[in-house]
CSV table of C-alpha atoms and ligand atoms in Angstrom, one decimal:
chain,number,residue,atom,x,y,z
A,1,MET,CA,147.4,130.9,160.9
A,2,LYS,CA,147.1,127.4,162.3
A,3,PRO,CA,143.4,126.5,163.0
A,4,SER,CA,142.8,126.0,166.7
A,5,SER,CA,141.6,122.6,167.9
A,6,GLN,CA,138.2,122.0,169.4
A,7,PRO,CA,136.4,119.1,171.1
A,8,PHE,CA,134.0,118.2,168.3
A,9,ALA,CA,133.9,117.0,164.6
A,10,LEU,CA,131.4,117.3,161.9
A,11,VAL,CA,131.2,115.8,158.4
A,12,ILE,CA,128.4,116.3,155.8
A,13,HIS,CA,127.7,115.0,152.4
A,14,GLY,CA,125.4,116.2,149.5
A,15,GLY,CA,125.5,112.9,147.7
A,16,ALA,CA,127.9,110.7,145.6
A,17,GLY,CA,127.5,110.0,141.9
A,18,VAL,CA,128.4,110.9,138.4
A,19,ILE,CA,129.7,114.4,139.1
A,20,GLU,CA,131.9,115.3,136.1
A,21,ARG,CA,134.1,118.4,136.4
A,22,ASP,CA,133.3,119.5,132.9
A,23,GLN,CA,129.5,119.2,133.4
A,24,LEU,CA,129.5,121.5,136.4
A,25,SER,CA,129.6,125.2,135.6
A,26,ALA,CA,131.7,127.5,137.7
A,27,ASP,CA,128.5,129.2,138.9
A,28,GLU,CA,126.8,125.9,139.9
A,29,GLU,CA,129.9,124.7,141.7
A,30,ARG,CA,130.1,128.0,143.6
A,31,SER,CA,126.5,127.7,144.7
A,32,ILE,CA,126.9,124.1,145.8
A,33,ARG,CA,130.0,125.0,147.8
A,34,VAL,CA,128.1,127.9,149.4
A,35,ASP,CA,125.2,125.6,150.4
A,36,LEU,CA,127.5,122.9,151.8
A,37,ASP,CA,129.3,125.5,153.8
A,38,ALA,CA,126.1,126.9,155.2
A,39,ALA,CA,125.1,123.4,156.3
A,40,LEU,CA,128.4,122.9,157.9
A,41,GLU,CA,128.1,126.2,159.7
A,42,ALA,CA,124.6,125.3,161.0
A,43,GLY,CA,126.0,122.2,162.6
A,44,ARG,CA,129.2,123.8,163.8
A,45,ARG,CA,127.3,126.6,165.7
A,46,ILE,CA,125.5,124.0,167.7
A,47,LEU,CA,128.6,121.9,168.5
A,48,ALA,CA,130.7,125.0,169.3
A,49,SER,CA,128.2,126.1,171.9
A,50,GLY,CA,128.3,122.7,173.6
A,51,GLY,CA,125.2,121.4,171.8
A,52,SER,CA,124.6,117.7,171.0
A,53,ALA,CA,125.7,115.7,168.0
A,54,LEU,CA,122.1,114.8,167.4
A,55,ASP,CA,121.0,118.5,167.2
A,56,ALA,CA,124.0,119.2,164.9
A,57,VAL,CA,123.3,116.5,162.4
A,58,GLU,CA,119.6,117.4,162.3
A,59,ALA,CA,120.4,121.1,161.7
A,60,ALA,CA,123.0,120.3,159.0
A,61,VAL,CA,120.6,118.0,157.2
A,62,VAL,CA,117.7,120.5,157.4
A,63,ALA,CA,120.0,123.1,155.8
A,64,LEU,CA,120.7,120.7,152.9
A,65,GLU,CA,117.1,119.7,152.6
A,66,GLU,CA,116.2,123.4,152.2
A,67,SER,CA,118.7,123.8,149.3
A,68,PRO,CA,117.2,123.0,145.9
A,69,ARG,CA,120.7,121.7,144.8
A,70,PHE,CA,120.5,118.4,146.6
A,71,ASN,CA,118.2,115.4,146.3
A,72,ALA,CA,116.5,115.8,149.6
A,73,GLY,CA,113.6,118.0,150.7
A,74,LYS,CA,113.3,120.9,148.1
A,75,GLY,CA,115.0,119.6,144.9
A,76,SER,CA,114.1,116.0,145.5
A,77,VAL,CA,114.0,113.8,142.4
A,78,TYR,CA,110.7,112.7,140.8
A,79,ASN,CA,109.4,109.1,140.9
A,80,ALA,CA,107.9,107.5,137.8
A,81,GLU,CA,104.5,109.2,138.4
A,82,GLY,CA,106.1,112.6,138.5
A,83,ARG,CA,105.7,113.0,142.3
A,84,HIS,CA,108.2,113.1,145.2
A,85,GLU,CA,108.5,110.4,147.9
A,86,LEU,CA,111.0,111.3,150.5
A,87,ASP,CA,113.0,109.1,153.0
A,88,ALA,CA,115.1,110.1,156.0
A,89,SER,CA,116.6,108.7,159.2
A,90,ILE,CA,118.5,109.7,162.3
A,91,MET,CA,120.4,107.9,165.0
A,92,GLU,CA,122.1,108.7,168.3
A,93,GLY,CA,125.1,106.6,169.2
A,94,LYS,CA,125.2,106.2,172.9
A,95,THR,CA,121.5,105.5,173.4
A,96,ARG,CA,121.0,103.7,170.1
A,97,ARG,CA,117.8,105.6,169.7
A,98,ALA,CA,116.8,105.9,166.0
A,99,GLY,CA,113.9,107.2,163.9
A,100,ALA,CA,113.1,106.9,160.2
A,101,VAL,CA,110.4,107.8,157.7
A,102,ALA,CA,110.0,106.5,154.1
A,103,GLY,CA,107.8,107.5,151.2
A,104,VAL,CA,106.5,110.7,152.7
A,105,GLU,CA,105.0,113.3,150.4
A,106,THR,CA,104.2,116.5,152.3
A,107,ILE,CA,106.9,116.8,154.9
A,108,ARG,CA,109.1,119.8,154.2
A,109,ASN,CA,112.0,118.4,156.3
A,110,PRO,CA,111.8,114.6,156.5
A,111,VAL,CA,114.7,114.4,158.9
A,112,ARG,CA,112.6,116.4,161.5
A,113,LEU,CA,109.8,113.8,161.2
A,114,ALA,CA,112.4,111.0,161.6
A,115,ARG,CA,113.5,112.6,164.8
A,116,ALA,CA,109.9,113.0,166.0
A,117,VAL,CA,109.4,109.2,165.3
A,118,MET,CA,112.4,108.6,167.5
A,119,GLU,CA,111.5,110.9,170.3
A,120,ARG,CA,107.7,111.1,170.3
A,121,SER,CA,106.6,107.6,169.4
A,122,PRO,CA,107.5,104.1,170.6
A,123,HIS,CA,108.6,103.1,167.1
A,124,VAL,CA,111.7,103.4,164.9
A,125,MET,CA,110.2,103.6,161.4
A,126,MET,CA,107.0,104.9,159.8
A,127,ILE,CA,106.1,104.9,156.1
A,128,SER,CA,103.9,106.8,153.6
A,129,ALA,CA,100.3,107.4,154.7
A,130,GLY,CA,101.0,106.2,158.2
A,131,ALA,CA,103.9,108.5,158.6
A,132,GLU,CA,101.8,111.4,157.2
A,133,ARG,CA,99.1,110.6,159.8
A,134,PHE,CA,101.7,110.7,162.6
A,135,ALA,CA,102.9,114.0,161.2
A,136,ASP,CA,99.3,115.3,161.6
A,137,THR,CA,99.8,114.8,165.4
A,138,GLN,CA,103.1,116.8,165.4
A,139,PRO,CA,102.4,120.5,165.1
A,140,GLN,CA,106.1,121.4,164.9
A,141,ILE,CA,106.4,119.5,161.6
A,142,GLU,CA,105.9,121.8,158.6
A,143,ARG,CA,103.8,120.5,155.8
A,144,VAL,CA,103.9,121.5,152.1
A,145,SER,CA,102.1,120.4,148.9
A,146,ASN,CA,104.0,117.7,146.9
A,147,GLY,CA,104.6,120.3,144.2
A,148,TRP,CA,106.6,122.4,146.6
A,149,PHE,CA,109.5,120.0,146.1
A,150,ASP,CA,109.5,120.6,142.3
A,151,THR,CA,112.5,122.0,140.5
A,152,ASP,CA,113.1,122.4,136.7
A,153,ALA,CA,116.4,120.6,137.0
A,154,ARG,CA,114.9,117.4,138.5
A,155,ARG,CA,112.0,117.5,136.0
A,156,ALA,CA,114.5,117.6,133.2
A,157,GLN,CA,116.3,114.6,134.7
A,158,LEU,CA,113.0,112.7,134.8
A,159,ASP,CA,112.1,113.6,131.3
A,160,GLN,CA,115.5,112.5,130.1
A,161,GLU,CA,115.4,109.2,132.0
A,162,GLN,CA,111.9,108.4,130.7
A,163,ALA,CA,113.0,109.2,127.2
A,164,ARG,CA,116.0,106.9,127.6
A,165,GLU,CA,113.8,104.1,128.9
A,166,ARG,CA,111.5,104.4,125.9
A,167,SER,CA,114.5,104.1,123.6
A,168,GLU,CA,116.1,101.3,125.5
A,169,PRO,CA,113.2,99.2,126.8
A,170,GLY,CA,114.3,96.5,129.2
A,171,ASP,CA,117.4,98.3,130.5
A,172,GLU,CA,116.4,98.7,134.1
A,173,SER,CA,119.9,99.2,135.5
A,174,LEU,CA,119.8,101.9,138.1
A,175,ARG,CA,123.5,102.7,137.8
A,176,GLY,CA,124.2,106.4,137.9
A,177,LYS,CA,120.6,107.3,138.6
A,178,TYR,CA,121.1,108.4,142.1
A,179,PHE,CA,122.6,111.7,143.1
A,180,GLY,CA,122.5,114.3,145.8
A,181,THR,CA,121.3,112.5,148.8
A,182,VAL,CA,122.4,114.4,151.9
A,183,GLY,CA,123.7,113.3,155.3
A,184,ALA,CA,125.7,114.4,158.4
A,185,VAL,CA,127.7,112.7,161.1
A,186,ALA,CA,129.0,114.4,164.3
A,187,LEU,CA,130.9,113.9,167.5
A,188,ASP,CA,130.0,116.4,170.2
A,189,SER,CA,132.0,117.7,173.2
A,190,GLN,CA,130.4,115.2,175.5
A,191,GLY,CA,131.7,112.3,173.4
A,192,ASN,CA,128.3,111.5,171.8
A,193,LEU,CA,128.0,110.5,168.2
A,194,ALA,CA,125.0,110.9,165.8
A,195,ALA,CA,124.2,110.4,162.1
A,196,ALA,CA,121.4,111.5,159.8
A,197,THR,CA,120.5,110.9,156.2
A,198,SER,CA,117.8,112.3,153.9
A,199,THR,CA,116.9,111.7,150.3
A,200,GLY,CA,114.3,111.9,147.5
A,201,GLY,CA,115.7,108.4,146.4
A,202,MET,CA,116.3,107.6,142.7
A,203,THR,CA,114.9,109.4,139.6
A,204,ASN,CA,112.0,107.5,138.0
A,205,LYS,CA,111.7,105.1,141.0
A,206,ARG,CA,108.4,103.2,141.1
A,207,TYR,CA,106.2,100.9,143.1
A,208,GLY,CA,107.0,102.4,146.5
A,209,ARG,CA,110.7,101.8,146.1
A,210,VAL,CA,112.6,102.6,149.3
A,211,GLY,CA,116.5,102.8,149.3
A,212,ASP,CA,119.0,102.5,152.0
A,213,SER,CA,118.8,106.1,153.4
A,214,PRO,CA,116.0,105.5,155.9
A,215,LEU,CA,117.2,102.0,156.8
A,216,ILE,CA,119.1,101.9,160.1
A,217,GLY,CA,122.2,99.9,159.5
A,218,SER,CA,122.2,100.4,155.8
A,219,GLY,CA,122.2,104.2,155.0
A,220,THR,CA,122.6,105.4,158.6
A,221,TRP,CA,124.2,104.1,161.8
A,222,ALA,CA,125.6,105.5,165.0
A,223,ASP,CA,126.8,103.7,168.1
A,224,GLU,CA,129.3,104.5,170.9
A,225,ARG,CA,132.2,104.1,168.6
A,226,CYS,CA,131.3,105.7,165.3
A,227,ALA,CA,128.6,107.4,163.2
A,228,VAL,CA,128.1,106.7,159.5
A,229,SER,CA,125.9,108.2,156.7
A,230,GLY,CA,125.9,106.7,153.2
A,231,THR,CA,125.0,107.7,149.7
A,232,GLY,CA,125.0,105.7,146.5
A,233,TRP,CA,123.2,102.9,144.8
A,234,GLY,CA,120.8,102.1,147.6
A,235,GLU,CA,120.0,98.5,146.7
A,236,PHE,CA,123.7,97.6,147.2
A,237,PHE,CA,123.9,99.5,150.4
A,238,ILE,CA,121.0,97.6,151.8
A,239,ARG,CA,122.3,94.2,150.6
A,240,ASN,CA,125.7,94.9,152.3
A,241,ALA,CA,124.3,96.6,155.5
A,242,VAL,CA,126.9,99.3,154.7
A,243,ALA,CA,126.7,101.7,157.6
A,244,HIS,CA,126.6,98.9,160.2
A,245,ASP,CA,129.3,96.9,158.4
A,246,ILE,CA,131.7,99.8,158.8
A,247,ALA,CA,130.9,99.9,162.6
A,248,ALA,CA,131.1,96.1,162.9
A,249,ARG,CA,134.6,96.1,161.3
A,250,MET,CA,135.7,98.5,164.0
A,251,ALA,CA,134.0,96.7,166.8
A,252,TYR,CA,134.8,93.1,165.9
A,253,GLY,CA,137.7,93.4,163.6
A,254,GLY,CA,139.7,96.1,165.3
A,255,ASN,CA,139.8,98.1,162.1
A,256,THR,CA,140.5,101.9,162.3
A,257,LEU,CA,137.6,104.0,161.0
A,258,VAL,CA,139.4,104.8,157.8
A,259,VAL,CA,140.3,101.2,157.0
A,260,ALA,CA,136.7,100.0,157.9
A,261,ALA,CA,135.0,102.7,155.7
A,262,GLU,CA,137.4,102.2,152.8
A,263,SER,CA,137.1,98.4,152.9
A,264,VAL,CA,133.3,98.6,152.6
A,265,ILE,CA,132.9,101.5,150.2
A,266,LEU,CA,135.9,100.8,147.9
A,267,GLN,CA,135.9,97.0,148.0
A,268,ARG,CA,132.8,95.3,149.3
A,269,VAL,CA,130.1,97.4,147.5
A,270,PRO,CA,131.9,97.5,144.1
A,271,GLU,CA,132.6,93.7,144.4
A,272,PHE,CA,128.8,93.2,144.2
A,273,GLY,CA,128.4,95.7,141.3
A,274,GLY,CA,127.3,98.8,143.3
A,275,ASP,CA,128.9,102.1,144.0
A,276,GLY,CA,128.7,105.2,146.2
A,277,GLY,CA,130.3,106.8,149.2
A,278,ALA,CA,130.0,107.3,152.9
A,279,ILE,CA,131.0,109.8,155.6
A,280,ALA,CA,132.0,108.6,159.1
A,281,VAL,CA,133.4,110.0,162.3
A,282,ASP,CA,134.7,108.0,165.4
A,283,LEU,CA,134.9,108.7,169.1
A,284,ASP,CA,138.4,110.1,168.7
A,285,GLY,CA,137.3,112.5,166.0
A,286,ASN,CA,138.9,110.7,163.1
A,287,ILE,CA,136.9,111.2,159.9
A,288,ALA,CA,136.6,109.1,156.7
A,289,MET,CA,134.9,110.2,153.4
A,290,PRO,CA,135.6,107.4,150.9
A,291,PHE,CA,133.7,107.2,147.6
A,292,SER,CA,133.9,104.9,144.5
A,293,THR,CA,132.1,107.3,142.2
A,294,ALA,CA,133.5,110.2,140.2
A,295,GLY,CA,132.7,112.7,143.0
A,296,MET,CA,131.0,113.2,146.3
A,297,TYR,CA,129.8,116.6,147.6
A,298,ARG,CA,131.3,116.8,151.1
A,299,GLY,CA,132.4,119.1,153.9
A,300,TRP,CA,134.1,118.6,157.2
A,301,ILE,CA,135.3,120.3,160.3
A,302,ALA,CA,138.0,118.1,162.0
A,303,MET,CA,139.0,118.2,165.7
A,304,ASP,CA,142.3,120.0,164.8
A,305,GLY,CA,140.1,122.9,163.6
A,306,SER,CA,140.7,122.3,159.9
A,307,ARG,CA,137.6,122.8,157.7
A,308,GLY,CA,137.0,122.1,154.1
A,309,ILE,CA,134.5,121.5,151.2
A,310,ALA,CA,135.3,119.2,148.3
A,311,ILE,CA,133.5,117.7,145.3
A,312,PHE,CA,136.0,115.7,143.3
A,313,ARG,CA,139.1,113.7,144.2
A,314,ASP,CA,141.0,116.8,145.2
B,401,LIG,N1,121.2,106.0,148.5
B,401,LIG,C1,120.0,106.7,147.9
B,401,LIG,C2,119.0,105.8,147.5
B,401,LIG,O1,119.3,104.7,147.0
B,401,LIG,C3,120.4,107.6,146.8
B,401,LIG,C4,121.6,108.4,146.9
B,401,LIG,O2,122.5,108.2,147.8
B,401,LIG,O3,121.8,109.4,146.1
B,401,LIG,O4,117.8,106.1,147.7
C-alpha cells in the first residue's frame, strides 16, 4: 500500500559515530530501533494533530533523553570526574527564538529546561549552577540526582577510556569519543520549522568542556527556510558553525537542502579533520541526513508519508 502524504515532516537522530555492524548485537539493534521509533511516534502524534514543530521536536528529544541507549538524559556519558554534565538547545524557525543550557547536572530532561530558558526568561543560554538556579524557579522541570543518569554501559566506556589514557599518555585526540547525542527537526502543517539537540557530551570530558550541541548555529539551527540538528566531534562543529552554515548555503548560495547539508558534513568538516552527521528539513519538506562516520542512528517521516529507521549506510 502506498503511504499517504501529509503536510508535515520529522527527522530524528540518536547520534553519529563509530557504530560497527559486528559490534551491535541483534538484541541491541532491535532495542535501539524500538526507541528511535517511539521517539518518532511521539513527534508524529503532535504534528498529525496540527501541533507545532517546536512541540514535536521537544517531545521527540524527551523520548530519546528517557532512553538509556543514547547519550542524552538517562544514559549520558561520564566526564573525567565520573559525573554527568548535560547540554541541550532548541530553536524555532520563524520567530528565531532559541534557548539553551550547558553543564547541567540535575535536570532530567535538559531540552525542557532549554525551552524554559527560551520562553520564560529574557535570555538564550544559561550554564551550570546558574541554569540549575533558574530550574529552581521552574516547577515543571523535573530534577534528579546526578547518579540517576548512571548506566553500566557508560561507566564501562569511561573505565576503558581512562585505562587507554593511562597507557597512551599525551594522546588527547577526541576522535571516536562521542556517540549517541540526540536531536530532532520538524516542519509542521503551518509551515513552521524547529530543531532541538541534547547530549551528555563526550566521555571523559573535563574542565567544563561544552560541545556544539547547546550552541545555536553550531549544533542546532532553525530559520524560516530550514532546521538542522548536528551530531559529531563538537569542536569541529563549533569551528565550522555547522548548523548555520547549512542554512547559509541555502540562503546565500541557493543550494538545495541536500547539497548544503552534504557539502558541510561530507566535505567541510572532514577537511578540517572532524567528523559527524546532521539531520535537516526544509520548508518544502525535503530532508537530508548525511554523515561521515560509520553510522548514524536516525529516523524520518517524510511528507510523502514514507517512514523509516536506519543505523548504517543502508
Ligand atoms: N556533538 C556532541 C559534542 O561534541 C557529541 C555527539 O554528537 O555525540 O558534545
